[in-house]
Amino acid sequence: MRKIKAAFVGFGEVNSPKQLIDKKCSEALEGIKSLGFETVTTPTVTDDPGGIDVKRALGDLGKEDFDILIVCLAGWIPSHAVIAITDRFKMKPMILWGLAGDVENGRVVTAAAQAGTTALRKVFGDLGYKFKYVYTIIGKPAPLDLIRDFARAAAASGSLEGTKVGMMGYRDMRLYNTLYEGLSLKSKLGTEVEFFEMLEMHDLSEKSDKDEIDRVLDTIKHEWVFKKSADDDFLKKGIAYYLAIRKIVEKRGFDAVSLKDVDGMKMILNYPPAMIFMLLSDEMGVCTIPENDAMGAVTQLVVKHITGQCAAYLEFYEFFEQSVLLGVPDFVPAEVVDGKVTVTPAAFGNISGGLLNVSTMKTGRLTMARLSNTGDRYTMHISGGEGKLKSWEEAGWDHPAPQLPSLEIFTDTPVEEFVQNISGQHYIIAYGDHARALRDFCYLKDIEAV
């Protein structure tokens, strides 16, 4: 996850005590740096009659690109001095931050920063800025968590531009909710979906380098736990498929990949693609999801760009009074596994010969999300929860049935409310509480958060 770059500019009225204004702005800047952000800065700006400070600040801030502009008021400032700077960068997400005063001898001593921010808050909105309004309270910590989450959303909003989802095949199992609308997706998020053919992958696989196949085979035999032995020829075929897709990913610059799974890899090539997905995720770091799930893949990119995590997918299996059961019938990335990746050959119905991931998933606090659209109107369903392990199995596997990677997630919102907002069978998870950053992202992209 790349570092966020924030432009920071502090303000105070020309007649306010300069030493006090500079000190408060300097402390605020140190707080921003403590978040790990790179910063582009300029000395404190006043409303000096000649506009010298404004001109200097515009020059300083214009030297480098940045993800977010932090407008920090340490005291009262006439609005024109602020707007003269912010309007130059009006396409950038912004933080409007009012600093607090102090208490001396039982009295509040203030430079009236909140007079300045309240004179600007509605103006920022009326000017069409995308911003978050935060303020410090005397005696309380600075709202750095709010600033951090909004900055992550702002950085993701920019970094998603030009991202690509590679799609092998189209509309697996003739599903509807995995479809997408290309023009609005490009306009709204900057992401494109590009297709490649199974034949291209297959032909490339037959030309895969034998030494590279052996290297990957040695790696997985060393790093994965095999509950039952798997045939080397079967493993090598999967590795050859992976190497072929890797070439396509590298050539076309894909950030996420989805494959035609049931009606493609399994039906036509008789090869369940679980290990291919695992290798793409673990060796290449690309987002992976099955069944031509375009909107699931885009959700993965959003979550990954905000959190820096792999953004694993899970699928709904059961609902309970206080929880929902999510799991996978095929694979999870190594990043979400508790311990070593564990695999086993398994058969399901008429599909045989597959290598199934049966790893135990990490538990704990997590966030679930899925982006969806109705025409050009986009929504994102977001919920926090607590993930715990639960013993279960899916009917249809050969006995003894494999224990699939899964979590019973106790949702923050009532299950009935959560269920009525579900927009697909695949949801994307990230460990930790990222709901606020995802909602900030939705605000920046004009997506309805539910």
GROMACS .gro file of C-alpha atoms in nm:
model
  450
    1MET     CA    1   0.000   0.000   0.000
    2ARG     CA    2   0.161   0.324  -0.114
    3LYS     CA    3   0.204   0.615   0.125
    4ILE     CA    4  -0.067   0.879   0.127
    5LYS     CA    5   0.055   1.227   0.036
    6ALA     CA    6  -0.125   1.513   0.209
    7ALA     CA    7  -0.088   1.885   0.141
    8PHE     CA    8  -0.114   2.079   0.469
    9VAL     CA    9  -0.179   2.450   0.499
   10GLY     CA   10  -0.243   2.629   0.828
   11PHE     CA   11  -0.433   2.957   0.864
   12GLY     CA   12  -0.458   3.238   1.117
   13GLU     CA   13  -0.576   3.599   1.098
   14VAL     CA   14  -0.303   3.858   1.045
   15ASN     CA   15  -0.374   4.025   1.381
   16SER     CA   16  -0.378   3.700   1.584
   17PRO     CA   17  -0.065   3.616   1.790
   18LYS     CA   18   0.169   3.474   1.526
   19GLN     CA   19   0.365   3.260   1.770
   20LEU     CA   20   0.045   3.094   1.894
   21ILE     CA   21  -0.091   3.030   1.544
   22ASP     CA   22   0.239   2.888   1.419
   23LYS     CA   23   0.274   2.663   1.726
   24LYS     CA   24  -0.073   2.514   1.689
   25CYS     CA   25  -0.033   2.458   1.316
   26SER     CA   26   0.306   2.294   1.372
   27GLU     CA   27   0.158   2.056   1.630
   28ALA     CA   28  -0.126   1.969   1.393
   29LEU     CA   29   0.121   1.897   1.114
   30GLU     CA   30   0.318   1.664   1.341
   31GLY     CA   31  -0.006   1.477   1.409
   32ILE     CA   32  -0.056   1.430   1.035
   33LYS     CA   33   0.300   1.303   0.995
   34SER     CA   34   0.243   1.056   1.279
   35LEU     CA   35  -0.014   0.885   1.056
   36GLY     CA   36   0.267   0.792   0.820
   37PHE     CA   37   0.163   1.041   0.552
   38GLU     CA   38   0.404   1.218   0.325
   39THR     CA   39   0.338   1.592   0.342
   40VAL     CA   40   0.358   1.893   0.117
   41THR     CA   41   0.360   2.206   0.333
   42THR     CA   42   0.385   2.582   0.337
   43PRO     CA   43   0.427   2.831   0.626
   44THR     CA   44   0.114   2.958   0.800
   45VAL     CA   45  -0.109   3.170   0.578
   46THR     CA   46  -0.264   3.499   0.694
   47ASP     CA   47  -0.494   3.750   0.529
   48ASP     CA   48  -0.212   4.002   0.482
   49PRO     CA   49  -0.328   4.298   0.270
   50GLY     CA   50  -0.097   4.224  -0.021
   51GLY     CA   51  -0.190   3.857  -0.041
   52ILE     CA   52   0.177   3.762  -0.014
   53ASP     CA   53   0.109   3.454   0.200
   54VAL     CA   54  -0.157   3.324  -0.039
   55LYS     CA   55   0.072   3.361  -0.340
   56ARG     CA   56   0.355   3.183  -0.160
   57ALA     CA   57   0.127   2.899  -0.049
   58LEU     CA   58  -0.008   2.847  -0.400
   59GLY     CA   59   0.347   2.819  -0.528
   60ASP     CA   60   0.454   2.576  -0.256
   61LEU     CA   61   0.151   2.351  -0.287
   62GLY     CA   62   0.161   2.353  -0.666
   63LYS     CA   63   0.507   2.197  -0.685
   64GLU     CA   64   0.391   1.842  -0.612
   65ASP     CA   65   0.084   1.628  -0.662
   66PHE     CA   66  -0.099   1.503  -0.354
   67ASP     CA   67  -0.401   1.294  -0.253
   68ILE     CA   68  -0.573   1.529  -0.012
   69LEU     CA   69  -0.560   1.894   0.097
   70ILE     CA   70  -0.578   1.957   0.472
   71VAL     CA   71  -0.708   2.307   0.548
   72CYS     CA   72  -0.620   2.369   0.913
   73LEU     CA   73  -0.748   2.677   1.095
   74ALA     CA   74  -0.569   2.769   1.416
   75GLY     CA   75  -0.775   3.086   1.454
   76TRP     CA   76  -1.018   3.317   1.282
   77ILE     CA   77  -0.939   3.390   0.918
   78PRO     CA   78  -1.150   3.581   0.665
   79SER     CA   79  -1.288   3.330   0.417
   80HIS     CA   80  -1.138   3.489   0.107
   81ALA     CA   81  -0.783   3.398   0.216
   82VAL     CA   82  -0.879   3.032   0.239
   83ILE     CA   83  -1.088   3.017  -0.076
   84ALA     CA   84  -0.808   3.179  -0.276
   85ILE     CA   85  -0.606   2.863  -0.210
   86THR     CA   86  -0.869   2.590  -0.199
   87ASP     CA   87  -1.032   2.692  -0.525
   88ARG     CA   88  -0.705   2.628  -0.706
   89PHE     CA   89  -0.726   2.266  -0.584
   90LYS     CA   90  -1.104   2.227  -0.587
   91MET     CA   91  -1.087   1.886  -0.757
   92LYS     CA   92  -0.891   1.743  -0.463
   93PRO     CA   93  -1.063   1.592  -0.156
   94MET     CA   94  -1.016   1.818   0.145
   95ILE     CA   95  -1.022   1.820   0.523
   96LEU     CA   96  -1.155   2.135   0.691
   97TRP     CA   97  -1.001   2.118   1.039
   98GLY     CA   98  -1.059   2.365   1.320
   99LEU     CA   99  -0.808   2.352   1.606
  100ALA     CA  100  -0.902   2.406   1.971
  101GLY     CA  101  -0.810   2.680   2.213
  102ASP     CA  102  -0.669   2.633   2.563
  103VAL     CA  103  -0.776   2.668   2.924
  104GLU     CA  104  -0.567   2.910   3.132
  105ASN     CA  105  -0.647   2.987   3.495
  106GLY     CA  106  -0.991   2.835   3.453
  107ARG     CA  107  -1.074   3.044   3.147
  108VAL     CA  108  -1.100   2.942   2.784
  109VAL     CA  109  -0.847   3.125   2.571
  110THR     CA  110  -0.922   3.091   2.200
  111ALA     CA  111  -0.811   3.234   1.868
  112ALA     CA  112  -1.160   3.156   1.731
  113ALA     CA  113  -1.071   2.880   1.488
  114GLN     CA  114  -1.429   2.751   1.495
  115ALA     CA  115  -1.556   3.093   1.394
  116GLY     CA  116  -1.340   3.050   1.085
  117THR     CA  117  -1.447   2.693   1.010
  118THR     CA  118  -1.818   2.762   1.057
  119ALA     CA  119  -1.788   3.053   0.816
  120LEU     CA  120  -1.644   2.807   0.562
  121ARG     CA  121  -1.829   2.479   0.609
  122LYS     CA  122  -2.139   2.563   0.404
  123VAL     CA  123  -1.933   2.764   0.157
  124PHE     CA  124  -1.717   2.458   0.087
  125GLY     CA  125  -2.030   2.258   0.015
  126ASP     CA  126  -2.184   2.528  -0.202
  127LEU     CA  127  -1.863   2.547  -0.405
  128GLY     CA  128  -1.890   2.175  -0.473
  129TYR     CA  129  -1.584   2.070  -0.275
  130LYS     CA  130  -1.564   1.708  -0.156
  131PHE     CA  131  -1.453   1.751   0.205
  132LYS     CA  132  -1.478   1.632   0.563
  133TYR     CA  133  -1.529   1.880   0.846
  134VAL     CA  134  -1.347   1.792   1.169
  135TYR     CA  135  -1.264   1.984   1.483
  136THR     CA  136  -1.053   1.945   1.794
  137ILE     CA  137  -1.207   1.979   2.141
  138ILE     CA  138  -1.010   2.137   2.424
  139GLY     CA  139  -0.844   1.867   2.631
  140LYS     CA  140  -0.927   1.589   2.384
  141PRO     CA  141  -0.703   1.414   2.128
  142ALA     CA  142  -0.696   1.549   1.776
  143PRO     CA  143  -0.941   1.373   1.540
  144LEU     CA  144  -0.660   1.193   1.360
  145ASP     CA  145  -0.860   0.873   1.312
  146LEU     CA  146  -1.124   1.064   1.115
  147ILE     CA  147  -0.856   1.233   0.908
  148ARG     CA  148  -0.675   0.902   0.846
  149ASP     CA  149  -0.988   0.724   0.721
  150PHE     CA  150  -1.092   1.010   0.494
  151ALA     CA  151  -0.739   1.036   0.356
  152ARG     CA  152  -0.736   0.662   0.280
  153ALA     CA  153  -1.064   0.701   0.096
  154ALA     CA  154  -0.927   1.002  -0.091
  155ALA     CA  155  -0.612   0.817  -0.195
  156ALA     CA  156  -0.816   0.518  -0.313
  157SER     CA  157  -1.046   0.747  -0.506
  158GLY     CA  158  -0.749   0.861  -0.709
  159SER     CA  159  -0.552   0.536  -0.731
  160LEU     CA  160  -0.848   0.340  -0.869
  161GLU     CA  161  -0.837   0.548  -1.186
  162GLY     CA  162  -0.707   0.328  -1.465
  163THR     CA  163  -0.742  -0.002  -1.280
  164LYS     CA  164  -0.840  -0.308  -1.481
  165VAL     CA  165  -1.027  -0.629  -1.411
  166GLY     CA  166  -0.922  -0.918  -1.634
  167MET     CA  167  -1.217  -1.143  -1.718
  168MET     CA  168  -1.175  -1.484  -1.881
  169GLY     CA  169  -1.511  -1.566  -2.032
  170TYR     CA  170  -1.843  -1.404  -1.960
  171ARG     CA  171  -2.136  -1.455  -1.724
  172ASP     CA  172  -2.056  -1.790  -1.568
  173MET     CA  173  -2.369  -1.999  -1.498
  174ARG     CA  174  -2.570  -1.722  -1.669
  175LEU     CA  175  -2.586  -1.532  -1.342
  176TYR     CA  176  -2.731  -1.182  -1.336
  177ASN     CA  177  -2.582  -1.013  -1.032
  178THR     CA  178  -2.226  -1.064  -1.157
  179LEU     CA  179  -2.289  -0.838  -1.457
  180TYR     CA  180  -2.172  -0.476  -1.485
  181GLU     CA  181  -2.234  -0.159  -1.689
  182GLY     CA  182  -1.907  -0.055  -1.850
  183LEU     CA  183  -1.953   0.316  -1.919
  184SER     CA  184  -2.090   0.411  -1.580
  185LEU     CA  185  -1.826   0.197  -1.408
  186LYS     CA  186  -1.551   0.380  -1.594
  187SER     CA  187  -1.711   0.717  -1.525
  188LYS     CA  188  -1.785   0.651  -1.157
  189LEU     CA  189  -1.474   0.465  -1.041
  190GLY     CA  190  -1.226   0.478  -1.330
  191THR     CA  191  -1.212   0.097  -1.355
  192GLU     CA  192  -1.246  -0.105  -1.675
  193VAL     CA  193  -1.324  -0.471  -1.736
  194GLU     CA  194  -1.126  -0.635  -2.018
  195PHE     CA  195  -1.188  -0.982  -2.154
  196PHE     CA  196  -0.953  -1.256  -2.265
  197GLU     CA  197  -1.035  -1.595  -2.408
  198MET     CA  198  -0.992  -1.936  -2.249
  199LEU     CA  199  -0.828  -2.049  -2.572
  200GLU     CA  200  -0.558  -1.783  -2.532
  201MET     CA  201  -0.490  -1.905  -2.180
  202HIS     CA  202  -0.489  -2.270  -2.287
  203ASP     CA  203  -0.250  -2.214  -2.578
  204LEU     CA  204  -0.010  -2.014  -2.361
  205SER     CA  205  -0.018  -2.285  -2.095
  206GLU     CA  206   0.118  -2.539  -2.340
  207LYS     CA  207   0.422  -2.316  -2.392
  208SER     CA  208   0.490  -2.263  -2.020
  209ASP     CA  209   0.853  -2.289  -1.914
  210LYS     CA  210   0.921  -2.630  -1.757
  211ASP     CA  211   1.177  -2.490  -1.512
  212GLU     CA  212   0.929  -2.229  -1.394
  213ILE     CA  213   0.663  -2.497  -1.349
  214ASP     CA  214   0.906  -2.697  -1.136
  215ARG     CA  215   0.994  -2.388  -0.931
  216VAL     CA  216   0.630  -2.320  -0.848
  217LEU     CA  217   0.570  -2.689  -0.777
  218ASP     CA  218   0.860  -2.694  -0.529
  219THR     CA  219   0.723  -2.377  -0.367
  220ILE     CA  220   0.373  -2.509  -0.307
  221LYS     CA  221   0.502  -2.846  -0.185
  222HIS     CA  222   0.713  -2.658   0.068
  223GLU     CA  223   0.456  -2.397   0.171
  224TRP     CA  224   0.125  -2.586   0.151
  225VAL     CA  225   0.011  -2.870   0.372
  226PHE     CA  226  -0.138  -3.156   0.164
  227LYS     CA  227  -0.388  -3.356   0.370
  228LYS     CA  228  -0.384  -3.615   0.093
  229SER     CA  229  -0.127  -3.648  -0.180
  230ALA     CA  230  -0.202  -3.491  -0.517
  231ASP     CA  231  -0.077  -3.614  -0.853
  232ASP     CA  232   0.222  -3.412  -0.979
  233ASP     CA  233   0.088  -3.403  -1.335
  234PHE     CA  234  -0.238  -3.255  -1.208
  235LEU     CA  235  -0.047  -2.990  -1.010
  236LYS     CA  236   0.178  -2.908  -1.305
  237LYS     CA  237  -0.123  -2.855  -1.531
  238GLY     CA  238  -0.267  -2.606  -1.282
  239ILE     CA  239   0.066  -2.429  -1.255
  240ALA     CA  240   0.089  -2.409  -1.635
  241TYR     CA  241  -0.257  -2.250  -1.644
  242TYR     CA  242  -0.147  -2.006  -1.373
  243LEU     CA  243   0.170  -1.911  -1.560
  244ALA     CA  244  -0.032  -1.853  -1.876
  245ILE     CA  245  -0.274  -1.621  -1.694
  246ARG     CA  246   0.021  -1.450  -1.526
  247LYS     CA  247   0.161  -1.360  -1.868
  248ILE     CA  248  -0.176  -1.215  -1.969
  249VAL     CA  249  -0.204  -1.020  -1.642
  250GLU     CA  250   0.145  -0.875  -1.678
  251LYS     CA  251   0.099  -0.788  -2.046
  252ARG     CA  252  -0.235  -0.612  -1.999
  253GLY     CA  253  -0.181  -0.467  -1.654
  254PHE     CA  254  -0.473  -0.634  -1.477
  255ASP     CA  255  -0.523  -0.555  -1.110
  256ALA     CA  256  -0.790  -0.822  -1.054
  257VAL     CA  257  -0.884  -1.145  -1.229
  258SER     CA  258  -1.202  -1.350  -1.254
  259LEU     CA  259  -1.243  -1.674  -1.449
  260LYS     CA  260  -1.537  -1.856  -1.598
  261ASP     CA  261  -1.543  -2.126  -1.338
  262VAL     CA  262  -1.832  -2.375  -1.348
  263ASP     CA  263  -1.923  -2.342  -1.717
  264GLY     CA  264  -1.563  -2.284  -1.823
  265MET     CA  265  -1.266  -2.429  -1.638
  266LYS     CA  266  -1.467  -2.714  -1.487
  267MET     CA  267  -1.699  -2.799  -1.776
  268ILE     CA  268  -1.467  -2.744  -2.072
  269LEU     CA  269  -1.118  -2.809  -1.933
  270ASN     CA  270  -1.228  -3.041  -1.650
  271TYR     CA  271  -0.999  -2.846  -1.417
  272PRO     CA  272  -1.140  -2.670  -1.107
  273PRO     CA  273  -0.939  -2.346  -1.083
  274ALA     CA  274  -0.897  -2.312  -0.704
  275MET     CA  275  -0.517  -2.352  -0.708
  276ILE     CA  276  -0.492  -2.110  -1.002
  277PHE     CA  277  -0.672  -1.843  -0.800
  278MET     CA  278  -0.450  -1.913  -0.499
  279LEU     CA  279  -0.131  -1.872  -0.701
  280LEU     CA  280  -0.253  -1.554  -0.869
  281SER     CA  281  -0.335  -1.405  -0.531
  282ASP     CA  282  -0.037  -1.526  -0.333
  283GLU     CA  283   0.241  -1.501  -0.594
  284MET     CA  284   0.121  -1.198  -0.791
  285GLY     CA  285  -0.084  -1.006  -0.536
  286VAL     CA  286  -0.379  -0.956  -0.771
  287CYS     CA  287  -0.738  -0.973  -0.649
  288THR     CA  288  -0.911  -1.297  -0.746
  289ILE     CA  289  -1.277  -1.399  -0.748
  290PRO     CA  290  -1.457  -1.677  -0.939
  291GLU     CA  291  -1.759  -1.693  -1.169
  292ASN     CA  292  -1.704  -1.377  -1.379
  293ASP     CA  293  -1.809  -1.165  -1.082
  294ALA     CA  294  -1.725  -0.822  -1.221
  295MET     CA  295  -1.877  -0.614  -0.939
  296GLY     CA  296  -1.721  -0.844  -0.681
  297ALA     CA  297  -1.380  -0.784  -0.838
  298VAL     CA  298  -1.434  -0.407  -0.840
  299THR     CA  299  -1.533  -0.422  -0.473
  300GLN     CA  300  -1.209  -0.607  -0.407
  301LEU     CA  301  -1.011  -0.328  -0.571
  302VAL     CA  302  -1.187  -0.063  -0.362
  303VAL     CA  303  -1.126  -0.255  -0.039
  304LYS     CA  304  -0.764  -0.330  -0.131
  305HIS     CA  305  -0.685   0.030  -0.221
  306ILE     CA  306  -0.831   0.153   0.108
  307THR     CA  307  -0.697  -0.113   0.344
  308GLY     CA  308  -0.390  -0.256   0.170
  309GLN     CA  309  -0.528  -0.606   0.232
  310CYS     CA  310  -0.591  -0.880  -0.026
  311ALA     CA  311  -0.972  -0.831  -0.002
  312ALA     CA  312  -1.077  -1.196   0.004
  313TYR     CA  313  -1.419  -1.303  -0.116
  314LEU     CA  314  -1.664  -1.517   0.084
  315GLU     CA  315  -2.003  -1.660  -0.009
  316PHE     CA  316  -2.323  -1.680   0.198
  317TYR     CA  317  -2.432  -2.025   0.319
  318GLU     CA  318  -2.665  -1.979   0.617
  319PHE     CA  319  -2.837  -1.711   0.823
  320PHE     CA  320  -2.885  -1.729   1.201
  321GLU     CA  321  -3.058  -1.500   1.448
  322GLN     CA  322  -2.744  -1.302   1.532
  323SER     CA  323  -2.496  -1.412   1.268
  324VAL     CA  324  -2.439  -1.515   0.909
  325LEU     CA  325  -2.227  -1.805   0.783
  326LEU     CA  326  -1.991  -1.722   0.496
  327GLY     CA  327  -1.743  -1.956   0.336
  328VAL     CA  328  -1.593  -2.061   0.005
  329PRO     CA  329  -1.628  -2.377  -0.202
  330ASP     CA  330  -1.278  -2.347  -0.345
  331PHE     CA  331  -1.003  -2.115  -0.217
  332VAL     CA  332  -0.891  -1.830   0.006
  333PRO     CA  333  -0.566  -1.630  -0.020
  334ALA     CA  334  -0.286  -1.722   0.218
  335GLU     CA  335  -0.314  -1.378   0.380
  336VAL     CA  336  -0.642  -1.469   0.554
  337VAL     CA  337  -0.529  -1.817   0.665
  338ASP     CA  338  -0.452  -1.891   1.029
  339GLY     CA  339  -0.139  -2.105   1.004
  340LYS     CA  340  -0.027  -2.277   0.686
  341VAL     CA  341  -0.233  -2.311   0.370
  342THR     CA  342  -0.392  -2.657   0.374
  343VAL     CA  343  -0.521  -2.831   0.063
  344THR     CA  344  -0.669  -3.165  -0.034
  345PRO     CA  345  -0.792  -3.337  -0.352
  346ALA     CA  346  -1.172  -3.352  -0.344
  347ALA     CA  347  -1.473  -3.420  -0.567
  348PHE     CA  348  -1.815  -3.253  -0.573
  349GLY     CA  349  -2.098  -3.412  -0.767
  350ASN     CA  350  -1.989  -3.455  -1.128
  351ILE     CA  351  -1.680  -3.236  -1.075
  352SER     CA  352  -1.379  -3.447  -0.981
  353GLY     CA  353  -1.007  -3.413  -0.949
  354GLY     CA  354  -0.997  -3.067  -0.796
  355LEU     CA  355  -0.753  -2.939  -0.536
  356LEU     CA  356  -0.955  -2.776  -0.261
  357ASN     CA  357  -0.834  -2.523  -0.003
  358VAL     CA  358  -0.939  -2.641   0.345
  359SER     CA  359  -0.743  -2.388   0.551
  360THR     CA  360  -0.865  -2.238   0.876
  361MET     CA  361  -0.939  -1.867   0.843
  362LYS     CA  362  -0.827  -1.594   1.081
  363THR     CA  363  -1.097  -1.472   1.317
  364GLY     CA  364  -1.166  -1.134   1.475
  365ARG     CA  365  -1.301  -0.794   1.387
  366LEU     CA  366  -1.372  -0.746   1.017
  367THR     CA  367  -1.564  -0.542   0.762
  368MET     CA  368  -1.783  -0.681   0.481
  369ALA     CA  369  -1.874  -0.493   0.164
  370ARG     CA  370  -2.017  -0.529  -0.185
  371LEU     CA  371  -2.057  -0.272  -0.460
  372SER     CA  372  -2.358  -0.304  -0.690
  373ASN     CA  373  -2.540  -0.100  -0.948
  374THR     CA  374  -2.881  -0.047  -1.099
  375GLY     CA  375  -2.804   0.116  -1.431
  376ASP     CA  376  -2.576   0.408  -1.350
  377ARG     CA  377  -2.681   0.428  -0.982
  378TYR     CA  378  -2.426   0.265  -0.754
  379THR     CA  379  -2.463   0.146  -0.396
  380MET     CA  380  -2.225  -0.019  -0.152
  381HIS     CA  381  -2.352  -0.241   0.128
  382ILE     CA  382  -2.113  -0.211   0.423
  383SER     CA  383  -2.122  -0.385   0.760
  384GLY     CA  384  -1.885  -0.457   1.043
  385GLY     CA  385  -1.886  -0.778   1.242
  386GLU     CA  386  -1.696  -1.029   1.449
  387GLY     CA  387  -1.575  -1.342   1.270
  388LYS     CA  388  -1.568  -1.672   1.460
  389LEU     CA  389  -1.513  -2.034   1.360
  390LYS     CA  390  -1.806  -2.275   1.322
  391SER     CA  391  -1.807  -2.643   1.233
  392TRP     CA  392  -2.011  -2.718   0.919
  393GLU     CA  393  -1.984  -2.882   0.580
  394GLU     CA  394  -2.146  -2.847   0.238
  395ALA     CA  395  -2.363  -3.135   0.121
  396GLY     CA  396  -2.243  -3.300  -0.200
  397TRP     CA  397  -1.872  -3.350  -0.132
  398ASP     CA  398  -1.728  -3.701  -0.115
  399HIS     CA  399  -1.710  -3.830   0.242
  400PRO     CA  400  -1.547  -3.740   0.464
  401ALA     CA  401  -1.663  -3.396   0.354
  402PRO     CA  402  -1.391  -3.127   0.352
  403GLN     CA  403  -1.411  -2.857   0.619
  404LEU     CA  404  -1.423  -2.546   0.406
  405PRO     CA  405  -1.267  -2.208   0.491
  406SER     CA  406  -1.541  -2.007   0.655
  407LEU     CA  407  -1.645  -1.765   0.927
  408GLU     CA  408  -1.960  -1.722   1.130
  409ILE     CA  409  -1.988  -1.344   1.135
  410PHE     CA  410  -2.185  -1.173   1.411
  411THR     CA  411  -2.301  -0.858   1.235
  412ASP     CA  412  -2.304  -0.513   1.395
  413THR     CA  413  -2.651  -0.448   1.252
  414PRO     CA  414  -2.942  -0.685   1.320
  415VAL     CA  415  -2.926  -0.983   1.085
  416GLU     CA  416  -3.271  -0.911   0.941
  417GLU     CA  417  -3.166  -0.557   0.849
  418PHE     CA  418  -2.836  -0.682   0.708
  419VAL     CA  419  -2.998  -0.955   0.500
  420GLN     CA  420  -3.252  -0.719   0.343
  421ASN     CA  421  -2.964  -0.514   0.197
  422ILE     CA  422  -2.761  -0.803   0.053
  423SER     CA  423  -2.676  -0.745  -0.312
  424GLY     CA  424  -2.504  -1.067  -0.416
  425GLN     CA  425  -2.379  -1.406  -0.305
  426HIS     CA  426  -2.015  -1.291  -0.290
  427TYR     CA  427  -1.903  -1.037  -0.028
  428ILE     CA  428  -1.556  -0.896   0.025
  429ILE     CA  429  -1.391  -0.887   0.367
  430ALA     CA  430  -1.106  -0.697   0.528
  431TYR     CA  431  -0.988  -0.750   0.883
  432GLY     CA  432  -1.037  -0.455   1.116
  433ASP     CA  433  -1.295  -0.176   1.119
  434HIS     CA  434  -1.293   0.000   0.781
  435ALA     CA  435  -1.660   0.094   0.753
  436ARG     CA  436  -1.598   0.466   0.798
  437ALA     CA  437  -1.326   0.478   0.532
  438LEU     CA  438  -1.553   0.287   0.290
  439ARG     CA  439  -1.837   0.528   0.359
  440ASP     CA  440  -1.603   0.821   0.301
  441PHE     CA  441  -1.505   0.663  -0.030
  442CYS     CA  442  -1.871   0.631  -0.126
  443TYR     CA  443  -1.925   1.000  -0.047
  444LEU     CA  444  -1.629   1.099  -0.265
  445LYS     CA  445  -1.753   0.886  -0.554
  446ASP     CA  446  -2.126   0.971  -0.520
  447ILE     CA  447  -2.209   0.612  -0.429
  448GLU     CA  448  -2.495   0.543  -0.190
  449ALA     CA  449  -2.368   0.364   0.122
  450VAL     CA  450  -2.617   0.125   0.286
   0.00000   0.00000   0.00000
